Short mmCIF file of C-alpha atoms in Angstrom, two decimals:
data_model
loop_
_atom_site.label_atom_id
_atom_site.label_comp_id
_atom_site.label_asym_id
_atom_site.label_seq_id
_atom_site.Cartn_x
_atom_site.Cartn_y
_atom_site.Cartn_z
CA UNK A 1 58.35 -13.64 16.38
CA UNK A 2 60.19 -14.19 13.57
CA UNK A 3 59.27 -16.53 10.30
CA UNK A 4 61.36 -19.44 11.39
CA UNK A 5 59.51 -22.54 11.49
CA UNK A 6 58.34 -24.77 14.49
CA UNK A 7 60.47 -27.38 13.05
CA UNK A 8 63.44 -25.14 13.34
CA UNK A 9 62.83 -23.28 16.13
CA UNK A 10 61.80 -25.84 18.29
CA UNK A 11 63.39 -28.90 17.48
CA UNK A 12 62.21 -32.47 16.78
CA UNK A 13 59.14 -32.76 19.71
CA UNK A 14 57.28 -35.47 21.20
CA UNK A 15 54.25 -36.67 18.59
CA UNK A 16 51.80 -36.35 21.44
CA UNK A 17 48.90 -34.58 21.72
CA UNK A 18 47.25 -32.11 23.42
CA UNK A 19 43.43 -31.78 23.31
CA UNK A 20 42.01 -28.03 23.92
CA UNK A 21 39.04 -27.40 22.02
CA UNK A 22 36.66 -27.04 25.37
CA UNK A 23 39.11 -24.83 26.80
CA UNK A 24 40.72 -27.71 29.07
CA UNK A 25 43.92 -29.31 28.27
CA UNK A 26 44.04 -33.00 28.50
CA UNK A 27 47.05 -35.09 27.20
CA UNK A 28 46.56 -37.61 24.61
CA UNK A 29 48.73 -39.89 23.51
CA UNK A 30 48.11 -40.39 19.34
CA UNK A 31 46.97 -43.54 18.17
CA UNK A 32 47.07 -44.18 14.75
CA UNK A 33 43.85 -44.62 12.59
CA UNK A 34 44.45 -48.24 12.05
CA UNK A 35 42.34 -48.57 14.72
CA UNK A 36 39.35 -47.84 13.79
CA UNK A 37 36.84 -50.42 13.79
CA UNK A 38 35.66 -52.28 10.61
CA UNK A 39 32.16 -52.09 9.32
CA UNK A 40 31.04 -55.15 9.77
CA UNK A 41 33.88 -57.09 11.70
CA UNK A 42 33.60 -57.58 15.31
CA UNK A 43 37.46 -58.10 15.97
CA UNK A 44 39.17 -54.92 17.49
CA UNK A 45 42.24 -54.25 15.57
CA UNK A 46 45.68 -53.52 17.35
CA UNK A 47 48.74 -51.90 16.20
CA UNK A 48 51.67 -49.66 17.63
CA UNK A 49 51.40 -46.28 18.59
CA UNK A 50 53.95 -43.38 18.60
CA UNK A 51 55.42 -42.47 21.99
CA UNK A 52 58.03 -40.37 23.22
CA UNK A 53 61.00 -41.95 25.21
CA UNK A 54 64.54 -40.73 25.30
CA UNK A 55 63.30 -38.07 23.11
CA UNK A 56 62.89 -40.20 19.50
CA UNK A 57 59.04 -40.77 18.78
CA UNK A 58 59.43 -44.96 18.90
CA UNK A 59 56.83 -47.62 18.77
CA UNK A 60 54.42 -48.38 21.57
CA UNK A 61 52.78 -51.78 21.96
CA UNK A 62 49.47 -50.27 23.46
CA UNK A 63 46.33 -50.58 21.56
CA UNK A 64 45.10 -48.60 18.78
CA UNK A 65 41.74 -48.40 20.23
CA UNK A 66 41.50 -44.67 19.68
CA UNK A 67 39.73 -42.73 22.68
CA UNK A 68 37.00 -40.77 22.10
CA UNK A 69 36.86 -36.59 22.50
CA UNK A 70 34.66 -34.59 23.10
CA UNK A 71 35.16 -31.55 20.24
CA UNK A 72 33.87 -28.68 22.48
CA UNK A 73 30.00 -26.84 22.32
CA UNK A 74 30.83 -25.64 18.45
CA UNK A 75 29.80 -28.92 17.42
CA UNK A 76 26.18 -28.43 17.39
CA UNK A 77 26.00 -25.30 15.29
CA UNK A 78 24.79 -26.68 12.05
CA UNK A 79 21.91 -28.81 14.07
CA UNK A 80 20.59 -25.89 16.16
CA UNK A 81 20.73 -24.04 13.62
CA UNK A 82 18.49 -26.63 11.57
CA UNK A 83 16.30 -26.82 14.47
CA UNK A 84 15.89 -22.80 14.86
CA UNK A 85 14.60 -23.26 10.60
CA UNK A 86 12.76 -25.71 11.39
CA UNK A 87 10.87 -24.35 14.65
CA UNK A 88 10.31 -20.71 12.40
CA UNK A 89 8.61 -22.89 9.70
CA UNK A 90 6.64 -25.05 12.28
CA UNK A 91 5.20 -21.66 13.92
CA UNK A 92 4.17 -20.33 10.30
CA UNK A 93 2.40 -23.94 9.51
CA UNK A 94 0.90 -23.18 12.72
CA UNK A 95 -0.22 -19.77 12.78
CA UNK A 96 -1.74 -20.79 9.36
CA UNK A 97 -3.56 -23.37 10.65
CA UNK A 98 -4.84 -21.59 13.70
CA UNK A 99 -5.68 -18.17 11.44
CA UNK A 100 -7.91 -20.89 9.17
CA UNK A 101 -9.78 -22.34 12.15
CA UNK A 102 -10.47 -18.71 13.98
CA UNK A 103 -12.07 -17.65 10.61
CA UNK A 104 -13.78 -20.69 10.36
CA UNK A 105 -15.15 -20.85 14.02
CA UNK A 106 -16.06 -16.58 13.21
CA UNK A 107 -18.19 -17.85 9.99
CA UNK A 108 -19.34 -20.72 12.29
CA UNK A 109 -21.30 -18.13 14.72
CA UNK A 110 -22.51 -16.29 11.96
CA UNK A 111 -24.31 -19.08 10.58
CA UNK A 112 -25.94 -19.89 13.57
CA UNK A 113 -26.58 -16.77 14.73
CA UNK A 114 -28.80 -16.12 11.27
CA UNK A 115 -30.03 -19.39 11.69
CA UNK A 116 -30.80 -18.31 15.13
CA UNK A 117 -32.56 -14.93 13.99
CA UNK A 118 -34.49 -16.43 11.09
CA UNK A 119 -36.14 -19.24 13.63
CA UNK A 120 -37.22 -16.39 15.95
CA UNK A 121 -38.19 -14.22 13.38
CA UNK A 122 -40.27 -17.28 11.80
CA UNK A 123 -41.79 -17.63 15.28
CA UNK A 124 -42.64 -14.16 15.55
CA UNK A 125 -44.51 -14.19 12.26
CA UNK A 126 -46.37 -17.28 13.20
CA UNK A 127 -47.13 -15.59 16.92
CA UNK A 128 -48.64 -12.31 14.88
CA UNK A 129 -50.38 -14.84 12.30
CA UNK A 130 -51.88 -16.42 15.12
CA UNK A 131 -52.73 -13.49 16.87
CA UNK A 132 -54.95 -12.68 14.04
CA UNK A 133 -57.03 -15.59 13.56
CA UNK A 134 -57.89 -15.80 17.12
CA UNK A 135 -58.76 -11.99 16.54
CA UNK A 136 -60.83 -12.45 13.88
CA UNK A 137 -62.20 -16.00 15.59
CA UNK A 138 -63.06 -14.03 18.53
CA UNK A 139 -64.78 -10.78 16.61
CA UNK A 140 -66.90 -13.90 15.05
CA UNK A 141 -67.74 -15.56 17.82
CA UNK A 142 -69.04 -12.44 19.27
CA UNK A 143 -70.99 -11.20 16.65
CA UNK A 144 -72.60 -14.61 16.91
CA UNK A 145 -73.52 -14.69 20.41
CA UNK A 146 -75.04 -11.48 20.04
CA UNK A 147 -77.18 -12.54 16.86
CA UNK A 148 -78.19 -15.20 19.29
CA UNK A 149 -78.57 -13.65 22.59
CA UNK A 150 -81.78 -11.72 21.62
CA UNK A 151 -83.61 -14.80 20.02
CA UNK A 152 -82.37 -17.89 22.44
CA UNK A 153 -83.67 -16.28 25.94
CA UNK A 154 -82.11 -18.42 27.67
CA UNK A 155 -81.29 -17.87 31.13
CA UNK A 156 -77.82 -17.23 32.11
CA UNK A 157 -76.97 -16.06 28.09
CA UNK A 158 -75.60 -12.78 29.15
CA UNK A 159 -72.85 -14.21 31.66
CA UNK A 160 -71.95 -16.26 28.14
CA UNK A 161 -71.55 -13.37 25.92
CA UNK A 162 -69.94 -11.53 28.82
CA UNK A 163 -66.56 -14.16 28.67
CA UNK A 164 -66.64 -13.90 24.92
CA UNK A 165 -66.64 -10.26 24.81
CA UNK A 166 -63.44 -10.80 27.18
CA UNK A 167 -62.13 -12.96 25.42
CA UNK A 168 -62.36 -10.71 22.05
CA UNK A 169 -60.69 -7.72 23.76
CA UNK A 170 -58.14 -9.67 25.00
CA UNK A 171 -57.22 -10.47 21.25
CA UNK A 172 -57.16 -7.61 20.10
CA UNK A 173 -55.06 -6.10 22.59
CA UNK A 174 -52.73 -8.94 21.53
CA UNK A 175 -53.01 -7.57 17.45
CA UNK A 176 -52.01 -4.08 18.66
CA UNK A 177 -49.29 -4.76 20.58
CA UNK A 178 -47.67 -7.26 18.04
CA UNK A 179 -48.15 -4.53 15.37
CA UNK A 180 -46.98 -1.77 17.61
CA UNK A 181 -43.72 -3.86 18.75
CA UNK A 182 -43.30 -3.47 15.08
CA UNK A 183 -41.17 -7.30 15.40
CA UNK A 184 -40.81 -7.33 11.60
CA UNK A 185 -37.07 -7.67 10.78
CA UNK A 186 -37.62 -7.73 7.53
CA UNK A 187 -39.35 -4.50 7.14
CA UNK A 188 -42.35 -5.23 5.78
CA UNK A 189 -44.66 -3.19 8.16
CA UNK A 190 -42.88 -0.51 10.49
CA UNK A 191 -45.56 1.51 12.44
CA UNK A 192 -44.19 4.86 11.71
CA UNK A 193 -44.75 5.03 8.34
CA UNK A 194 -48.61 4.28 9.42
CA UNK A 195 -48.57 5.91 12.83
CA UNK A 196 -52.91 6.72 12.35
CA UNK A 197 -53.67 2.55 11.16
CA UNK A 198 -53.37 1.45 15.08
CA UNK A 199 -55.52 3.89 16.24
CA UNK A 200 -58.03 3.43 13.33
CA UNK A 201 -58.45 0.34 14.16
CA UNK A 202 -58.99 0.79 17.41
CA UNK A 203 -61.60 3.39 17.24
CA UNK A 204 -63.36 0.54 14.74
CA UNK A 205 -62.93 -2.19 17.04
CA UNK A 206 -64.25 0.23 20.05
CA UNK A 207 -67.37 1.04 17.75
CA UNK A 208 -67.80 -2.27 16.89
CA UNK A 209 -67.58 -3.72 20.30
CA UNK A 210 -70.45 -0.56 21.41
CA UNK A 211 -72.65 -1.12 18.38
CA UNK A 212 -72.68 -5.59 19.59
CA UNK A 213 -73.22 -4.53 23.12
CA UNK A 214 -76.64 -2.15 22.11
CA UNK A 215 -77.63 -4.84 20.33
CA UNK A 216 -78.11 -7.64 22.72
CA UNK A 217 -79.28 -4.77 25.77
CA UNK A 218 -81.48 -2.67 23.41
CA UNK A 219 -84.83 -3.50 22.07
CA UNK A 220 -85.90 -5.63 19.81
CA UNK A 221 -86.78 -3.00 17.26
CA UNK A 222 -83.22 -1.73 17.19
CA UNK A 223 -81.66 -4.61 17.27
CA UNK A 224 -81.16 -5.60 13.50
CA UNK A 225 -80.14 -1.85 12.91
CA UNK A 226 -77.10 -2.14 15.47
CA UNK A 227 -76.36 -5.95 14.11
CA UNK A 228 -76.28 -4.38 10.62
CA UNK A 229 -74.26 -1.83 11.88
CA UNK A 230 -71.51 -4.48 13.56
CA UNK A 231 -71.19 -6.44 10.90
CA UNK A 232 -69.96 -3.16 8.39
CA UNK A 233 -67.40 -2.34 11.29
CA UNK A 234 -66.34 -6.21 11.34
CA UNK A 235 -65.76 -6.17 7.49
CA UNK A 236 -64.00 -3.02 7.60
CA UNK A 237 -61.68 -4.47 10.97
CA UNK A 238 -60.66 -7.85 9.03
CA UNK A 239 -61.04 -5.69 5.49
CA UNK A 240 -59.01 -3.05 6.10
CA UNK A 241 -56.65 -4.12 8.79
CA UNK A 242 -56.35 -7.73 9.29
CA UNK A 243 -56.47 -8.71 5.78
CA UNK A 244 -53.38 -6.24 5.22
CA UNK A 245 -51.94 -7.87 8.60
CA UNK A 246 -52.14 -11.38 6.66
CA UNK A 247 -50.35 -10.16 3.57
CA UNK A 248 -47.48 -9.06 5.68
CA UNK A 249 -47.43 -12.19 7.74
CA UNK A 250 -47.84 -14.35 4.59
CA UNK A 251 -44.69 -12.15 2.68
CA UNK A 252 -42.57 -12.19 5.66
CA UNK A 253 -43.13 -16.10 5.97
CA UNK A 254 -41.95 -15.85 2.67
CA UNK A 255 -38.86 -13.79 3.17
CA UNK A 256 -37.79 -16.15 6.33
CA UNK A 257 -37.99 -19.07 3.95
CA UNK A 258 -35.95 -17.58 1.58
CA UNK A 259 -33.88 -16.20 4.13
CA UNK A 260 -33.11 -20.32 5.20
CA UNK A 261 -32.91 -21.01 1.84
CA UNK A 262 -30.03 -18.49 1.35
CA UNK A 263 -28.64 -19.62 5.16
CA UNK A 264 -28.21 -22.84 3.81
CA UNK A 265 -26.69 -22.23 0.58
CA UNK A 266 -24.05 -20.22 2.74
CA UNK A 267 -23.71 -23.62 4.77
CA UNK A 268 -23.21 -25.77 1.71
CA UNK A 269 -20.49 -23.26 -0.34
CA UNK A 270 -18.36 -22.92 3.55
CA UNK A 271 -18.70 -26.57 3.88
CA UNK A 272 -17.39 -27.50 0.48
CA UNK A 273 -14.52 -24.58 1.09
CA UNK A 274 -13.91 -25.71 4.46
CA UNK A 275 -13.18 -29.49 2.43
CA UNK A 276 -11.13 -27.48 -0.18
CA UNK A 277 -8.76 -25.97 2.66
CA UNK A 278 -8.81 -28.95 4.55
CA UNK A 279 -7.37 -30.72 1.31
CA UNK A 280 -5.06 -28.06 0.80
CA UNK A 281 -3.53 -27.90 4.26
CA UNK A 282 -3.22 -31.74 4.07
CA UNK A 283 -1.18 -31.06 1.03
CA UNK A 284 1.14 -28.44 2.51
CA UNK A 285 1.56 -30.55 5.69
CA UNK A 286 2.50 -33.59 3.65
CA UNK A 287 5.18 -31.03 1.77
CA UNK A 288 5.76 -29.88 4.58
CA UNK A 289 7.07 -33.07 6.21
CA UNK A 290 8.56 -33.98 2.93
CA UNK A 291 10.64 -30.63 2.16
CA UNK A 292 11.44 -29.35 5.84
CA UNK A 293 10.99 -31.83 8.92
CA UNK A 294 12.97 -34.14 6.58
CA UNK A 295 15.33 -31.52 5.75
CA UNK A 296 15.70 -30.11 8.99
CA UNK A 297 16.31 -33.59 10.49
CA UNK A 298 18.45 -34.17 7.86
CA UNK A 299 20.69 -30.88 8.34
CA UNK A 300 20.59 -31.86 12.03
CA UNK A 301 21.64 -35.47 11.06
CA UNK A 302 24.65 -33.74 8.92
CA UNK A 303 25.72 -31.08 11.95
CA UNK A 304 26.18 -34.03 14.32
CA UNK A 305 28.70 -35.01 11.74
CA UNK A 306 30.35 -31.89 11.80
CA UNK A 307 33.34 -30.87 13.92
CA UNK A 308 32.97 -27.66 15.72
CA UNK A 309 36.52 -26.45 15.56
CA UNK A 310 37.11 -26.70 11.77
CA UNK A 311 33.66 -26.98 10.10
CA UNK A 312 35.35 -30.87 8.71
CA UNK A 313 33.93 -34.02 9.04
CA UNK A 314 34.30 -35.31 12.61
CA UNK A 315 35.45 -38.57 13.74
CA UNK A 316 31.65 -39.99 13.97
CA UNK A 317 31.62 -39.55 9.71
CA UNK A 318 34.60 -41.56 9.78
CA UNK A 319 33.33 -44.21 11.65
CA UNK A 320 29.78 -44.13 9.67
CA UNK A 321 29.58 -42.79 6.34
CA UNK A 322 33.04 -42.82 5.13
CA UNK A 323 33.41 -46.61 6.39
CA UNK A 324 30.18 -47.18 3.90
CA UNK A 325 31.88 -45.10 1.06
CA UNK A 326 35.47 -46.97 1.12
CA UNK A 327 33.58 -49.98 1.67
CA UNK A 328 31.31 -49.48 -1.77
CA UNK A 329 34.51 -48.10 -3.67
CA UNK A 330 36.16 -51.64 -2.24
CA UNK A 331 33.16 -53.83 -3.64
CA UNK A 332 33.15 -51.84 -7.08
CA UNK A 333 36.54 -51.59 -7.53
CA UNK A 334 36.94 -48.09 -8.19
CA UNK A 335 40.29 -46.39 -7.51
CA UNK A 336 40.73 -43.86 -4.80
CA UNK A 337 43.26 -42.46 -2.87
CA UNK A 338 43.66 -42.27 1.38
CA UNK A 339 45.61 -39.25 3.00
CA UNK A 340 46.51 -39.24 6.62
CA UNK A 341 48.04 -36.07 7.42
CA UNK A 342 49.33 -35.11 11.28
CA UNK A 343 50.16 -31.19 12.35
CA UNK A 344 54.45 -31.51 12.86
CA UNK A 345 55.63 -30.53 16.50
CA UNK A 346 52.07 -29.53 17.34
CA UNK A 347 52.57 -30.24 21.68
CA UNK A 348 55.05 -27.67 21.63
CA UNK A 349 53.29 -25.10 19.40
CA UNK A 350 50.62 -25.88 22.37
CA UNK A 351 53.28 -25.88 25.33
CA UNK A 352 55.14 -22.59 23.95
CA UNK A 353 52.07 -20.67 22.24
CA UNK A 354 49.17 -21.62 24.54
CA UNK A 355 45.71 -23.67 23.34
CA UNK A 356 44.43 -20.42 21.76
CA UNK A 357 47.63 -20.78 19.36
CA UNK A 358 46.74 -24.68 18.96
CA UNK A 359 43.31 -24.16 17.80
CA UNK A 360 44.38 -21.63 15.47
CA UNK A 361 46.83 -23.77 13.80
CA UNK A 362 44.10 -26.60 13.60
CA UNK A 363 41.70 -23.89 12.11
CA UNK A 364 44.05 -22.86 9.64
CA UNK A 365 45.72 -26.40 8.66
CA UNK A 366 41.81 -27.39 7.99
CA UNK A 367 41.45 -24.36 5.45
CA UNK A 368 44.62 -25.08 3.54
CA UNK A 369 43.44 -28.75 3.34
CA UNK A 370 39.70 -27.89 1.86
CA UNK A 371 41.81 -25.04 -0.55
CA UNK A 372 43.86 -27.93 -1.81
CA UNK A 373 41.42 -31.04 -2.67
CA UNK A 374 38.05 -30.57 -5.02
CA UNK A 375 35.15 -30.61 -4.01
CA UNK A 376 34.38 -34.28 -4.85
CA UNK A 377 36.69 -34.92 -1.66
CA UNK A 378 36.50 -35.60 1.87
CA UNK A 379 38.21 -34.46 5.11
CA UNK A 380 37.73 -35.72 8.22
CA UNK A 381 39.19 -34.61 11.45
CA UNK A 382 38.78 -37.83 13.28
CA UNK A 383 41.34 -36.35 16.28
CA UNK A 384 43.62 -33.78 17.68
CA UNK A 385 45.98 -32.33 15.02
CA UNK A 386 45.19 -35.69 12.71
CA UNK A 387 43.29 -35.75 9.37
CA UNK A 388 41.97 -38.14 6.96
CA UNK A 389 41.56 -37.29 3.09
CA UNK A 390 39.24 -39.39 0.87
CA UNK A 391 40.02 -38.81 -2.73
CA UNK A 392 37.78 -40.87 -4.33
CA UNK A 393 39.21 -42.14 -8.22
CA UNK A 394 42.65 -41.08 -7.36
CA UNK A 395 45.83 -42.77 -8.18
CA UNK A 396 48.93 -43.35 -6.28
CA UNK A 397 50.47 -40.42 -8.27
CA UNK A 398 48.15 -37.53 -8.08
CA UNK A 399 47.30 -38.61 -4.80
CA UNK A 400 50.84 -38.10 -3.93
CA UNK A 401 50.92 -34.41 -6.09
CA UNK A 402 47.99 -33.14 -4.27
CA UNK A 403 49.79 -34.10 -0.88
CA UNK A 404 53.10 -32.43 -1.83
CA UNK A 405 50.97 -29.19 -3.28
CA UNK A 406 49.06 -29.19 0.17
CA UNK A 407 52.14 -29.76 1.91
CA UNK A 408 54.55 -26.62 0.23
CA UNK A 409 51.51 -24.27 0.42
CA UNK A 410 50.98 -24.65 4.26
CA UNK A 411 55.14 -25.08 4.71
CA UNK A 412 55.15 -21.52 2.87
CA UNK A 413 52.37 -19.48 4.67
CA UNK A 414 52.53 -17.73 7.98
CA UNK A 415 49.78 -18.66 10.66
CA UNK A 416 48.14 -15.75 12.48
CA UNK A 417 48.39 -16.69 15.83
CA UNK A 418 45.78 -14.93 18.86
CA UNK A 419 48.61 -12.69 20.49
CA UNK A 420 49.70 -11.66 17.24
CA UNK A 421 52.66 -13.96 16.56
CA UNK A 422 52.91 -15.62 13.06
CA UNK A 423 54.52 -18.97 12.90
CA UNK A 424 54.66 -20.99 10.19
CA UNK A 425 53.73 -24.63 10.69
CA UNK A 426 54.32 -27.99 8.44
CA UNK A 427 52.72 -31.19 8.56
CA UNK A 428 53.31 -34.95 7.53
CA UNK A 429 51.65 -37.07 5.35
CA UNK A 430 50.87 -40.80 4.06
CA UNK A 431 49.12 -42.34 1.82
CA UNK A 432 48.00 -45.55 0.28
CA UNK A 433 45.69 -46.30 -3.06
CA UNK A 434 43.04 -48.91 -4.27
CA UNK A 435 43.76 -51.02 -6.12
CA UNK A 436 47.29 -49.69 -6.73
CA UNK A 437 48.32 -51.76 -3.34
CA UNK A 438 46.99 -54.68 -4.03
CA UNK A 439 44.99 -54.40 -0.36
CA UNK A 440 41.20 -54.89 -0.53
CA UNK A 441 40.62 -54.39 2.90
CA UNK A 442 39.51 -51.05 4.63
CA UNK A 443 41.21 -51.39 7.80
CA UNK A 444 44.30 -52.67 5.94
CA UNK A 445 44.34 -49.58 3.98
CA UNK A 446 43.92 -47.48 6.69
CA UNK A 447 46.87 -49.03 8.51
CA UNK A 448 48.85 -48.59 5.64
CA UNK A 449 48.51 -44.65 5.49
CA UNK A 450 49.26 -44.90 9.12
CA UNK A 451 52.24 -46.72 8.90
CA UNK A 452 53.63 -44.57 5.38
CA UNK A 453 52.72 -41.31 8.25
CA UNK A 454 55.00 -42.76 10.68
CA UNK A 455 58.15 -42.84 8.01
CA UNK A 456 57.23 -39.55 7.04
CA UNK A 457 57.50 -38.30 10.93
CA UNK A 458 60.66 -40.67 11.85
CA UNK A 459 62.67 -39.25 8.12
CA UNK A 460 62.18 -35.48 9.31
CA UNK A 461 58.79 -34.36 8.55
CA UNK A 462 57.02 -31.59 6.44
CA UNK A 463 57.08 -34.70 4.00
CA UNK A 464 54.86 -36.79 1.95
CA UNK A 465 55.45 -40.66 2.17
CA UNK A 466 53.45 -43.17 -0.27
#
């Protein structure tokens, strides 16, 4: 195709719409912004629309109630993209906390499985300790009986000293199989550094326990010698084998108690650190809330005021946050300028071109829009080929330059179509300024740009009326 203009090439078209963003074509009939609701004021405003009949765009009477649009899947990009940061940073917050409380529940066992240890370990020191005295209570008692049994007479003494004689092996068998279990964690006493000491003291005890038993069956006369003899091999058992057997018990009593000492210290320094991280996660969870659930609620908040075709502000900004920003520029009195500006001959770009051509020209008309207003300003596709222009502290006469400067750059650039046609297309524009008019009133303004947009379409468009 050649560079001849829509407005040449096709003649002056109907000012209807058609709607194609989802794919689906759906007439619409423009309405003009003037009918937008008023912050605040419950009456519906009405005005006339622009219709097509006997081919001249004329006045409608129908009402300006403009119909809502749906502006196709693209317009959630910015929120699930908000939501995607957001769930990324929720699984790190997460995977921190649930890293802290594995290593925490780890340290956890440990200190009760020492705790564990050192309690059984105490018990088996007090089992061995106990061992021993009733040993050595038993090699006593025995030695005893015997220094008795040859002086009492007393029928029935033998069957006495016969249980306690019993009783005393039993012991001792209990001794020797505590030391040889060698159940000393601590390594104080490990029978195979002493491998002859058990069997020492067995052959004592075995020559002690022969030496007590020829004493109360032999005669009187050699009595004292093998009573003398028994109590040498009893000081030499205790001596020379218990006695050492107490020092270990009484230093590995010592070494548990340390042992729960140092248990407990443990306990104290992970409780205190476990009350450190505990204040420092509540910290990072209250950032956390602060700088990105707020955030990412807020970026979600701003993507549902986001239209999906052009990246603008969609007609839900116009009919919040820009009604609360006129409104406050209203109440303070502080100039700005309003810019409606409507795509010229746009149906039959749509009719001749296809939708793909439409939202191309939408696309591009957006981008020479943003090029041509700073940043400070506002543009909001509130329908179709229609957009509104906040420029806030703008007068009547630069609001009227930017226009024309907006105007003559898209009038003089070629639109890449899809199937590879470049057209070039124009649009219209009006305008009204605070306080410049002398109208305080939002909706009043905005009907004003509506109706100055209307003289620019009706005196040939690609033209700026204010």
């Amino acid at each position: 195709m050649g560079r001849k203009g829509l407005s040449g090439r096709l003649g002056r078209g109907s000012h209807s719409t058609i709607r194609q963003d989802n794919g689906h074509s759906r007439r619409l009939r423009r309405a003009p912004i003037g009918a937008l609701l008023q912050k605040g004021d419950a009456a519906r405003r009405s005005d006339q629309g622009y219709e097509r009949i006997g081919g001249k765009p004329v006045r409608s009477g129908h009402s300006l109630g403009i119909p809502r649009q749906p502006f196709g899947v693209r317009s959630d990009i910015h929120g699930r993209g908000a939501m995607k940061s957001f769930r990324f940073k929720l699984g790190i917050l997460l995977a921190i906390v649930a890293g802290a409380s594995l290593v925490s529940q780890f340290v956890y066992r440990n200190i009760v499985a020492s705790l564990h240890e050192s309690l059984f370990s105490s018990i088996g020191a007090l089992e061995s300790v106990h061992a021993a005295e009733n040993l050595h209570a038993a090699l006593h008692e025995l030695l005893t009986t015997a220094i008795l049994a040859g002086d009492s007479g007393v029928p029935g003494f033998r069957e006495g000293y016969e249980a306690v004689r019993v009783r005393t092996r039993s012991a001792f068998a209990t001794v020797t199989a505590l030391i040889e279990s060698g159940d000393d964690r601590e390594g104080h006493f490990n029978p195979a550094s002493e491998p002859g000491r058990i069997a020492e003291l067995r052959r004592l005890f075995d020559d002690f326990l022969d030496e007590i038993d020829k004493s109360v069956s032999g005669v009187q006369a050699d009595r004292t010698i093998h009573l003398g003899k028994a109590r040498f091999l009893f000081d030499e058992i205790f001596g020379r084998h218990l006695s050492i057997q107490h020092g270990y018990h009484t230093a590995r009593l010592e070494s548990q108690k340390a042992g729960a000492d140092a248990v407990n210290h443990k306990t104290d320094i992970f409780f205190f650190v476990q009350l450190g991280i505990l204040a420092l996660a509540l910290c990072a969870a209250f950032v956390f809330s602060d700088r990105v659930l707020l955030r990412g609620f807020r970026a979600a908040e701003r993507g549902a005021f986001l239209d999906g075709l052009t990246g603008l502000k969609n007609r839900k900004y116009l009919e919040g946050p820009a009604v609360a920003e006129i409104s406050a520029m209203i109440s303070a009195n502080e100039p700005f300028s309003l810019i409606i500006a409507d795509i010229d001959h746009f149906k039959r770009l749509n009719d001749t071109f296809g939708h793909q051509a439409g939202d191309a020209a939408i696309r591009e008309t957006a981008e020479r829009l943003r090029n041509g207003l700073r940043k400070s300003d506002t543009i909001i596709r509130y329908g179709g080929e229609e957009f509104l222009m906040i420029l806030p502290g703008a007068d009547k006469a630069s609001a009227i330059a930017t226009a024309n400067k907006i105007r003559e750059r898209l009038s003089m650039t070629e639109i890449a179509l899809p199937a590879g046609e470049r057209e070039t297309v124009t649009a219209s524009f009006g305008l009204v300024s605070f306080p410049e008019e002398g109208i305080g009133e939002y909706a009043t303004l905005l009907k004003k740009a509506d109706e100055r947009l209307y003289s620019a379409k009706t005196g040939g468009r690609n033209r700026v009326a204010g």
